[in-house]
Amino acid sequence: MNVATSIGKVDYDGLIPNNVGLGEDVRVKRALEKWHPGYIDWWKDMGPEGFQESLVYLRTAVSVDPKGWAKFDYVKMPDYKWGILLAPQAEGRTIPFGAHAGEPAWQEVPGEYRAMLRRLIVIQGDTEPASVEQQRHLGKTAPSLYDMRNLFQVNVEEGRHLWAMVYLLQKYFGTDGREEAEALLQRRSGDADSPRMLGAFNEKTPDWLSFFMFTYFTDRDGKMQLEALAQSGFDPLSRTCRFMLTEEAHHMFVGETGVTRVIQRTCEAMKEAGIADPFDIARVRKLGVIDLPTIQKKANLHFSLTLDLFGNEISTNAANAFHAGLKGRYRENRLDDDHRLEQSTYPVLRLIDGHIQNENAPALSALNMRLRDDYVNDANVGVGRWNKVIESFGIPFEIKLPHVAFNRHIGEFAKIKADTGGTVLSDPDWARRRSEFLPNDADRDFIESLMQPQYEPGKFASWIAPPKVGIDNRPGEFEYVKIA
Ligand SMILES: [Fe+2]
Ligand SMILES: [Fe+2]
């Protein structure tokens, strides 16, 4: 089996902390130093609005040792050390799947797959700054300093993920890599002329429940994509993604615990007020908490937008990337088959004569579908934990992920309207019933009315419970952000 070599030493002295030997790589070092001012300009323009001078208690990656890779300290975000950190090279690593399975992993870009590889890196890279842009207004309505700090932590790490992808572009793709690195700073989430590349990354994140849903559902798509790219036969990409996954776990933690705390507070308030019916929305809202049916609608929205990120169920691009050995399956190394998939099939949910049903497709073409299935399973785990909280209060309500055909804009189900149970609806029925499933203006107005900042250390807004433990084991009243 693969034996990890010693963990690359992190050089913290230069402008760009790294464990890739940048000091000896003059060409790439210069290219990144040239890119750096544009990045800082982007961060100041499009990063967290109004808090650039504040001191934030952030973790910074200082090593890639799984036993202790982060240090916590106060830092102004523009001074954050955005480093380039790759997981250690595994000696003798081979390409785990596809037509080249078993051959030594590539340390340089395989010429025949250059364009495909660059495209994969650019698409991943584009999502990272996009989410920072989407979340840039949220500091102003943070429900606590604890939450504000978590938001900024996610934001600086998405910034580091952009660095991670830009390093690959600058190091391995010459002039076109440099152009792509520039373009990553030019596109803007939601911009009419120059939007981000993927739909969900051009939506708004208008409030904190959206933020928690986004980090739960959409950062989890990030996890799935990174897991698939961590399998890549192009070793530098694999190593980069493996380390990014360590950080990504915290983003989903923020999402899962955020939604849990919202649910917890709602249930507590209902119990205190003696409200047993979760659908007594007007009375629940009077308590200054978010009713469970509205939380369900937000989940419906963010889950369905995220499913679109997996692309078409049947996809030649996905087949080509796998065949080439560039993008694998979720935890490819734990799967027990030939890792080539040329002869196998996979059941794909399709729309056949207006009915939603499974149909076997060539496994190679069905890789997006397969990754999406893995995603849905993974997303369901945390939903189960949310329901445990509701159940512990004896409230008859269960959060359910909607059917995969619900509210889709890409793939098999983009051409139909379906309810959350997967029943196909006529256009008029959809129009009439839409706000049963998705937040309507009144829901949005209500949530917006709750978004009042709470900046006092240890205090929380009315609609969210405090966390069980602090970040870095800090006590409840800890001042996670010193607002300047
Ligand atoms: Fe990321
Ligand atoms: Fe993330």
Coordinates of C-alpha atoms and ligand atoms in Angstrom, one line a residue:
M1 CA 0.0 0.0 0.0
N2 CA 0.9 3.6 -0.2
V3 CA 3.2 5.0 2.4
A4 CA 3.0 8.7 3.2
T5 CA 6.3 10.5 2.9
S6 CA 7.2 12.9 5.6
I7 CA 4.9 15.9 5.8
G8 CA 6.1 18.8 3.8
K9 CA 7.4 21.6 5.9
V10 CA 5.4 24.7 5.8
D11 CA 7.3 27.8 5.0
Y12 CA 5.7 30.7 6.9
D13 CA 8.3 33.4 6.2
G14 CA 7.4 34.6 2.8
L15 CA 4.3 36.4 1.5
I16 CA 2.6 33.1 0.7
P17 CA 2.8 30.4 3.3
N18 CA 3.3 27.1 1.5
N19 CA 4.5 23.5 1.7
V20 CA 5.2 23.2 -2.0
G21 CA 8.7 24.6 -2.0
L22 CA 7.7 27.9 -3.6
G23 CA 11.0 29.5 -2.4
E24 CA 12.8 27.4 -5.0
D25 CA 10.2 27.8 -7.7
V26 CA 10.9 31.3 -8.8
R27 CA 8.6 31.4 -11.8
V28 CA 5.5 30.3 -9.9
K29 CA 6.4 32.4 -6.9
R30 CA 6.5 35.5 -9.1
A31 CA 3.3 34.6 -10.8
L32 CA 1.5 34.2 -7.5
E33 CA 3.0 37.4 -6.1
K34 CA 1.7 39.2 -9.2
W35 CA -1.7 37.7 -8.6
H36 CA -1.7 38.6 -4.9
P37 CA -2.6 42.3 -5.1
G38 CA -5.6 41.6 -7.3
Y39 CA -6.8 39.0 -4.9
I40 CA -6.5 41.5 -2.0
D41 CA -8.4 44.0 -4.0
W42 CA -11.1 41.4 -4.7
W43 CA -11.3 40.5 -1.0
K44 CA -11.6 44.1 0.0
D45 CA -14.3 44.8 -2.6
M46 CA -16.2 41.5 -2.4
G47 CA -15.3 40.0 1.0
P48 CA -17.2 40.6 4.2
E49 CA -18.7 44.1 4.1
G50 CA -17.9 46.4 7.0
F51 CA -15.6 44.1 9.0
Q52 CA -12.3 44.3 7.3
E53 CA -10.7 46.2 10.2
S54 CA -12.2 44.0 12.9
L55 CA -10.1 41.4 14.8
V56 CA -11.5 38.0 14.2
Y57 CA -10.6 34.9 16.2
L58 CA -9.7 32.7 13.2
R59 CA -7.9 29.4 12.7
T60 CA -5.1 29.4 10.2
A61 CA -3.7 26.2 8.6
V62 CA -0.1 26.0 9.7
S63 CA 0.6 22.4 8.8
V64 CA -1.1 19.4 7.1
D65 CA -0.6 17.1 10.0
P66 CA -4.0 15.6 10.7
K67 CA -3.2 15.7 14.5
G68 CA -2.8 19.5 14.6
W69 CA -2.9 21.6 11.5
A70 CA -4.5 24.8 12.8
K71 CA -3.7 27.6 15.1
F72 CA -6.2 30.1 16.5
D73 CA -5.6 33.8 16.9
Y74 CA -7.1 37.2 16.4
V75 CA -6.4 38.5 12.9
K76 CA -7.8 41.2 10.6
M77 CA -9.1 39.4 7.6
P78 CA -7.1 41.1 4.9
D79 CA -4.0 40.0 6.8
Y80 CA -5.1 36.4 6.9
K81 CA -2.3 34.0 5.8
W82 CA -3.8 32.4 2.8
G83 CA -1.4 29.6 2.2
I84 CA -0.9 26.8 -0.4
L85 CA -1.0 23.5 1.4
L86 CA -1.1 20.1 -0.2
A87 CA -1.6 16.8 1.6
P88 CA 1.6 14.8 1.7
Q89 CA 2.6 12.9 -1.4
A90 CA 1.9 9.2 -1.1
E91 CA 4.9 7.3 -2.4
G92 CA 4.2 5.0 -5.3
R93 CA 0.6 6.2 -5.7
T94 CA -1.1 4.9 -8.9
I95 CA -4.0 6.2 -10.9
P96 CA -7.0 4.6 -9.1
F97 CA -9.5 4.3 -11.9
G98 CA -10.3 4.8 -15.6
A99 CA -8.3 3.7 -18.7
H100 CA -5.0 4.3 -17.0
A101 CA -5.8 2.5 -13.7
G102 CA -2.7 1.1 -12.1
E103 CA -0.2 3.4 -13.9
P104 CA 1.8 5.8 -11.8
A105 CA -0.1 8.9 -10.8
W106 CA 0.8 11.9 -13.0
Q107 CA 3.0 14.6 -11.4
E108 CA 2.7 16.7 -14.5
V109 CA -0.3 17.5 -16.6
P110 CA -1.0 14.7 -19.1
G111 CA -0.9 16.5 -22.5
E112 CA -3.9 14.8 -24.0
Y113 CA -6.2 15.7 -21.1
R114 CA -4.9 19.2 -20.5
A115 CA -8.0 21.1 -21.5
M116 CA -10.3 18.8 -19.6
L117 CA -8.2 19.1 -16.5
R118 CA -8.0 22.8 -16.7
R119 CA -11.8 23.0 -17.0
L120 CA -12.3 20.9 -13.9
I121 CA -9.9 23.1 -11.9
V122 CA -11.5 26.3 -13.1
I123 CA -15.0 25.2 -12.3
Q124 CA -14.0 24.1 -8.8
G125 CA -12.0 27.3 -8.3
D126 CA -15.0 29.5 -9.4
T127 CA -17.2 28.3 -6.7
E128 CA -14.8 29.4 -3.9
P129 CA -14.9 33.2 -4.3
A130 CA -18.5 33.0 -5.4
S131 CA -19.7 31.9 -2.0
V132 CA -17.7 34.7 -0.3
E133 CA -19.5 37.1 -2.6
Q134 CA -22.9 35.6 -1.8
Q135 CA -22.3 35.9 1.9
R136 CA -20.7 39.3 2.1
H137 CA -23.6 41.2 3.7
L138 CA -24.3 38.7 6.5
G139 CA -21.9 40.2 9.1
K140 CA -24.3 43.1 9.5
T141 CA -27.1 40.8 10.8
A142 CA -25.1 38.2 12.7
P143 CA -27.1 36.6 15.5
S144 CA -24.0 36.5 17.7
L145 CA -20.3 37.1 17.6
Y146 CA -19.8 33.3 17.7
D147 CA -21.8 33.0 14.4
M148 CA -20.1 36.0 12.9
R149 CA -16.7 34.4 13.5
N150 CA -17.9 31.1 11.9
L151 CA -19.1 33.0 8.9
F152 CA -15.7 34.8 8.5
Q153 CA -13.9 31.5 9.1
V154 CA -15.8 29.9 6.2
N155 CA -15.1 33.0 4.1
V156 CA -11.4 33.1 4.6
E157 CA -11.1 29.3 3.9
E158 CA -13.1 29.7 0.7
G159 CA -10.5 32.3 -0.1
R160 CA -7.7 29.8 0.6
H161 CA -9.5 27.3 -1.7
L162 CA -9.3 29.8 -4.5
W163 CA -5.6 30.1 -3.8
A164 CA -5.3 26.3 -3.9
M165 CA -6.9 26.2 -7.4
V166 CA -4.9 29.2 -8.6
Y167 CA -1.7 27.6 -7.6
L168 CA -2.5 24.6 -9.8
L169 CA -3.4 26.9 -12.7
Q170 CA -0.2 29.0 -12.3
K171 CA 2.1 26.1 -11.8
Y172 CA 0.9 23.7 -14.4
F173 CA -1.0 25.6 -17.1
G174 CA 1.3 28.4 -18.4
T175 CA -0.3 31.4 -20.1
D176 CA -3.8 30.0 -20.2
G177 CA -3.5 29.1 -16.5
R178 CA -2.6 32.7 -15.7
E179 CA -5.5 34.0 -17.8
E180 CA -7.9 31.7 -16.0
A181 CA -6.5 32.9 -12.6
E182 CA -7.2 36.5 -13.6
A183 CA -10.7 35.6 -14.8
L184 CA -11.5 34.0 -11.4
L185 CA -11.1 37.5 -9.8
Q186 CA -13.2 39.1 -12.5
R187 CA -16.5 37.1 -12.5
R188 CA -19.0 38.1 -9.8
S189 CA -21.8 36.1 -8.2
G190 CA -25.2 37.2 -9.7
D191 CA -23.6 39.6 -12.2
A192 CA -25.7 40.0 -15.4
D193 CA -22.7 40.3 -17.7
S194 CA -20.1 38.2 -15.9
P195 CA -21.7 35.8 -13.5
R196 CA -20.1 32.9 -11.7
M197 CA -20.1 29.6 -13.7
L198 CA -22.7 27.6 -11.8
G199 CA -26.3 28.5 -11.1
A200 CA -26.5 28.0 -7.3
F201 CA -23.5 30.3 -6.9
N202 CA -25.4 33.2 -8.5
E203 CA -28.3 33.0 -6.1
K204 CA -28.6 35.3 -3.1
T205 CA -27.8 34.3 0.5
P206 CA -30.1 36.9 2.0
D207 CA -30.4 35.8 5.6
W208 CA -28.7 33.6 8.2
L209 CA -31.1 30.6 7.8
S210 CA -30.1 30.7 4.1
F211 CA -26.4 30.8 5.2
F212 CA -26.8 27.7 7.4
M213 CA -28.8 25.9 4.7
F214 CA -26.1 26.9 2.1
T215 CA -23.3 25.6 4.2
Y216 CA -25.2 22.4 5.0
F217 CA -26.4 21.6 1.5
T218 CA -24.2 23.5 -1.0
D219 CA -20.8 23.2 0.8
R220 CA -21.7 19.5 0.9
D221 CA -21.8 19.5 -2.9
G222 CA -18.3 21.0 -2.5
K223 CA -17.4 18.0 -0.3
M224 CA -18.6 15.5 -2.9
Q225 CA -16.8 17.3 -5.8
L226 CA -13.6 17.5 -3.7
E227 CA -13.9 13.8 -2.8
A228 CA -14.2 12.9 -6.5
L229 CA -11.2 15.1 -7.4
A230 CA -9.2 13.8 -4.5
Q231 CA -9.2 10.5 -6.3
S232 CA -7.7 12.1 -9.4
G233 CA -4.8 10.5 -11.2
F234 CA -3.3 14.0 -11.5
D235 CA -1.5 13.9 -8.1
P236 CA -1.2 17.6 -7.3
L237 CA -5.0 18.0 -7.7
S238 CA -5.6 15.0 -5.5
R239 CA -3.3 16.3 -2.8
T240 CA -4.8 19.8 -2.9
C241 CA -8.3 18.5 -2.6
R242 CA -7.4 16.1 0.3
F243 CA -6.3 19.0 2.4
M244 CA -9.3 21.2 1.4
L245 CA -11.6 18.5 2.7
T246 CA -10.2 18.9 6.2
E247 CA -11.4 22.6 6.1
E248 CA -14.6 21.8 4.3
A249 CA -15.8 19.6 7.3
H250 CA -16.0 22.8 9.4
H251 CA -18.2 24.5 6.8
M252 CA -20.8 21.7 7.0
F253 CA -20.5 21.7 10.8
V254 CA -21.5 25.4 10.7
G255 CA -24.5 24.5 8.6
E256 CA -25.6 21.5 10.4
T257 CA -25.3 22.9 13.9
G258 CA -26.7 26.3 12.7
V259 CA -29.9 24.7 11.5
T260 CA -30.0 22.5 14.7
R261 CA -29.8 25.5 16.9
V262 CA -32.6 27.3 14.9
I263 CA -34.8 24.2 15.3
Q264 CA -33.9 23.9 19.0
R265 CA -34.9 27.5 19.7
T266 CA -38.2 27.2 17.9
C267 CA -39.1 24.0 19.7
E268 CA -38.1 25.5 23.1
A269 CA -40.2 28.6 22.5
M270 CA -43.2 26.5 21.3
K271 CA -42.9 24.4 24.5
E272 CA -42.7 27.4 26.8
A273 CA -45.7 29.0 25.1
G274 CA -47.7 25.7 25.2
I275 CA -48.0 25.6 21.4
A276 CA -48.4 21.9 20.3
D277 CA -49.3 22.4 16.6
P278 CA -46.2 23.2 14.4
F279 CA -48.5 24.5 11.7
D280 CA -49.9 27.3 14.0
I281 CA -47.5 29.5 12.2
A282 CA -48.8 32.9 13.2
R283 CA -48.6 32.1 16.9
V284 CA -45.1 30.6 16.6
R285 CA -43.8 33.6 14.7
K286 CA -45.1 35.9 17.4
L287 CA -42.5 34.2 19.7
G288 CA -39.7 35.6 17.5
V289 CA -38.6 32.2 16.2
I290 CA -38.8 30.6 12.8
D291 CA -41.7 28.1 12.4
L292 CA -40.8 24.6 11.4
P293 CA -42.7 24.6 8.1
T294 CA -40.7 27.6 6.9
I295 CA -37.5 25.9 7.9
Q296 CA -38.7 23.0 5.7
K297 CA -39.3 25.3 2.8
K298 CA -35.8 26.8 3.1
A299 CA -34.4 23.2 3.1
N300 CA -36.5 22.5 0.0
L301 CA -35.0 25.5 -1.8
H302 CA -31.4 25.0 -1.0
F303 CA -31.4 21.2 -1.5
S304 CA -33.0 21.5 -5.0
L305 CA -30.7 24.3 -6.0
T306 CA -27.7 22.2 -4.9
L307 CA -28.9 19.2 -6.9
D308 CA -28.5 21.2 -10.0
L309 CA -24.8 21.5 -9.4
F310 CA -24.4 17.8 -10.2
G311 CA -25.3 18.5 -13.8
N312 CA -27.1 16.2 -16.2
E313 CA -27.8 12.7 -15.0
I314 CA -26.4 11.3 -18.2
S315 CA -23.2 13.1 -19.1
T316 CA -20.4 12.5 -21.6
N317 CA -18.2 15.0 -19.8
A318 CA -18.4 13.0 -16.6
A319 CA -17.7 9.8 -18.5
N320 CA -14.7 11.3 -20.2
A321 CA -13.3 12.7 -17.0
F322 CA -13.5 9.3 -15.3
H323 CA -12.2 7.4 -18.3
A324 CA -9.3 9.8 -18.4
G325 CA -8.5 9.2 -14.7
L326 CA -9.1 12.8 -13.8
K327 CA -12.3 12.7 -11.6
G328 CA -13.3 9.6 -9.7
R329 CA -16.3 8.5 -7.8
Y330 CA -17.1 9.3 -4.2
R331 CA -14.5 7.3 -2.2
E332 CA -13.4 5.4 -5.2
N333 CA -10.7 3.7 -3.2
R334 CA -13.3 2.0 -1.0
L335 CA -15.4 0.7 -3.9
D336 CA -15.0 -2.9 -4.9
D337 CA -15.2 -3.2 -8.6
D338 CA -13.0 -3.0 -11.7
H339 CA -12.7 0.9 -11.4
R340 CA -13.1 1.1 -15.2
L341 CA -16.9 0.7 -15.5
E342 CA -16.8 0.0 -19.3
Q343 CA -19.1 -3.0 -18.9
S344 CA -21.4 -2.0 -16.0
T345 CA -24.6 -0.1 -15.7
Y346 CA -26.2 2.1 -13.1
P347 CA -29.9 2.9 -12.4
V348 CA -30.7 6.5 -13.4
L349 CA -34.0 8.2 -12.4
R350 CA -35.5 9.5 -15.7
L351 CA -38.6 11.0 -17.1
I352 CA -40.1 8.4 -19.4
D353 CA -43.4 9.2 -21.1
G354 CA -44.1 11.7 -18.3
H355 CA -43.4 9.2 -15.5
I356 CA -40.4 9.3 -13.2
Q357 CA -38.8 5.9 -13.2
N358 CA -35.4 4.1 -13.0
E359 CA -33.7 3.1 -16.2
N360 CA -30.3 1.3 -16.4
A361 CA -27.7 3.4 -18.2
P362 CA -24.0 2.7 -18.9
A363 CA -22.2 3.3 -15.6
L364 CA -19.7 5.7 -17.2
S365 CA -22.4 8.0 -18.5
A366 CA -24.3 7.9 -15.2
L367 CA -21.5 9.2 -12.9
N368 CA -23.1 12.5 -12.1
M369 CA -26.2 10.6 -11.1
R370 CA -24.2 8.3 -8.9
L371 CA -22.4 11.2 -7.2
R372 CA -25.8 12.9 -6.6
D373 CA -27.1 9.7 -5.0
D374 CA -24.1 9.6 -2.7
Y375 CA -24.8 13.2 -1.9
V376 CA -28.5 12.6 -1.1
N377 CA -27.5 9.8 1.3
D378 CA -24.9 12.0 3.0
A379 CA -27.3 15.0 3.3
N380 CA -30.0 12.8 4.9
V381 CA -27.8 11.9 7.9
G382 CA -27.8 15.4 9.3
V383 CA -31.6 15.8 8.6
G384 CA -32.1 12.7 10.8
R385 CA -30.2 14.5 13.6
W386 CA -32.5 17.6 13.1
N387 CA -35.5 15.4 13.5
K388 CA -34.2 13.9 16.7
V389 CA -34.2 17.4 18.2
I390 CA -37.9 18.0 17.1
E391 CA -38.8 14.6 18.4
S392 CA -37.2 15.2 21.8
F393 CA -39.8 18.0 22.3
G394 CA -42.6 15.8 21.3
I395 CA -43.6 18.0 18.4
P396 CA -45.3 16.1 15.5
F397 CA -43.1 17.4 12.6
E398 CA -40.5 15.8 10.5
I399 CA -38.1 17.6 8.1
K400 CA -37.9 15.7 4.8
L401 CA -35.6 16.2 1.8
P402 CA -37.8 16.8 -1.2
H403 CA -37.9 14.4 -4.2
V404 CA -35.0 14.9 -6.6
A405 CA -37.4 16.0 -9.3
F406 CA -38.6 18.9 -7.3
N407 CA -37.7 22.5 -8.4
R408 CA -35.0 21.5 -10.8
H409 CA -33.5 23.6 -13.5
I410 CA -30.9 21.2 -14.9
G411 CA -31.2 17.7 -16.0
E412 CA -34.0 15.2 -16.5
F413 CA -36.6 17.1 -14.4
A414 CA -35.9 20.6 -15.6
K415 CA -38.8 20.3 -18.1
I416 CA -41.4 19.3 -15.5
K417 CA -42.9 20.7 -12.4
A418 CA -43.1 18.3 -9.5
D419 CA -44.2 18.6 -5.8
T420 CA -41.9 17.7 -3.0
G421 CA -43.1 14.1 -3.1
G422 CA -42.3 13.7 -6.8
T423 CA -45.8 13.9 -8.2
V424 CA -45.8 15.7 -11.5
L425 CA -47.9 18.9 -11.5
S426 CA -49.5 20.9 -14.3
D427 CA -48.2 24.5 -14.7
P428 CA -51.3 26.0 -13.1
D429 CA -51.2 23.6 -10.2
W430 CA -47.5 24.4 -9.6
A431 CA -48.2 28.2 -9.8
R432 CA -51.1 27.8 -7.3
R433 CA -49.1 25.5 -4.9
R434 CA -45.6 26.9 -5.2
S435 CA -45.6 28.7 -1.9
E436 CA -46.5 25.5 -0.1
F437 CA -43.1 24.2 -1.0
L438 CA -40.8 27.2 -1.3
P439 CA -40.4 30.4 0.7
N440 CA -42.8 33.1 -0.5
D441 CA -42.6 36.9 0.0
A442 CA -44.3 36.8 3.4
D443 CA -41.9 34.1 4.6
R444 CA -38.9 36.1 3.4
D445 CA -40.2 39.3 5.0
F446 CA -40.7 37.5 8.3
I447 CA -37.2 36.0 8.3
E448 CA -35.8 39.4 7.4
S449 CA -37.6 41.0 10.3
L450 CA -35.7 38.7 12.6
M451 CA -32.3 39.5 11.2
Q452 CA -31.3 42.0 13.9
P453 CA -27.6 41.9 14.8
Q454 CA -26.6 40.7 18.3
Y455 CA -23.0 41.9 18.9
E456 CA -22.8 41.5 22.7
P457 CA -20.4 38.7 23.7
G458 CA -22.2 35.6 24.8
K459 CA -25.7 36.9 23.6
F460 CA -27.8 35.4 20.8
A461 CA -30.6 36.6 18.7
S462 CA -34.1 35.5 19.7
W463 CA -34.4 32.8 17.0
I464 CA -31.3 30.7 17.6
A465 CA -30.0 28.7 20.6
P466 CA -26.4 29.1 21.8
P467 CA -24.0 26.4 20.7
K468 CA -23.2 23.5 23.0
V469 CA -19.5 24.3 23.0
G470 CA -17.4 27.3 21.9
I471 CA -14.9 27.4 19.1
D472 CA -11.4 26.2 20.3
N473 CA -13.1 25.5 23.6
R474 CA -13.6 29.1 24.4
P475 CA -16.2 30.0 27.1
G476 CA -19.6 31.4 26.3
E477 CA -18.8 35.1 26.8
F478 CA -15.7 34.9 24.6
E479 CA -15.4 37.9 22.2
Y480 CA -14.9 36.0 18.9
V481 CA -14.9 39.3 16.9
K482 CA -13.6 42.6 18.2
I483 CA -15.6 44.9 16.0
A484 CA -13.7 47.9 14.8
Ligands
FE1 FE -14.3 25.6 -0.6
FE2 FE -16.8 25.3 1.8

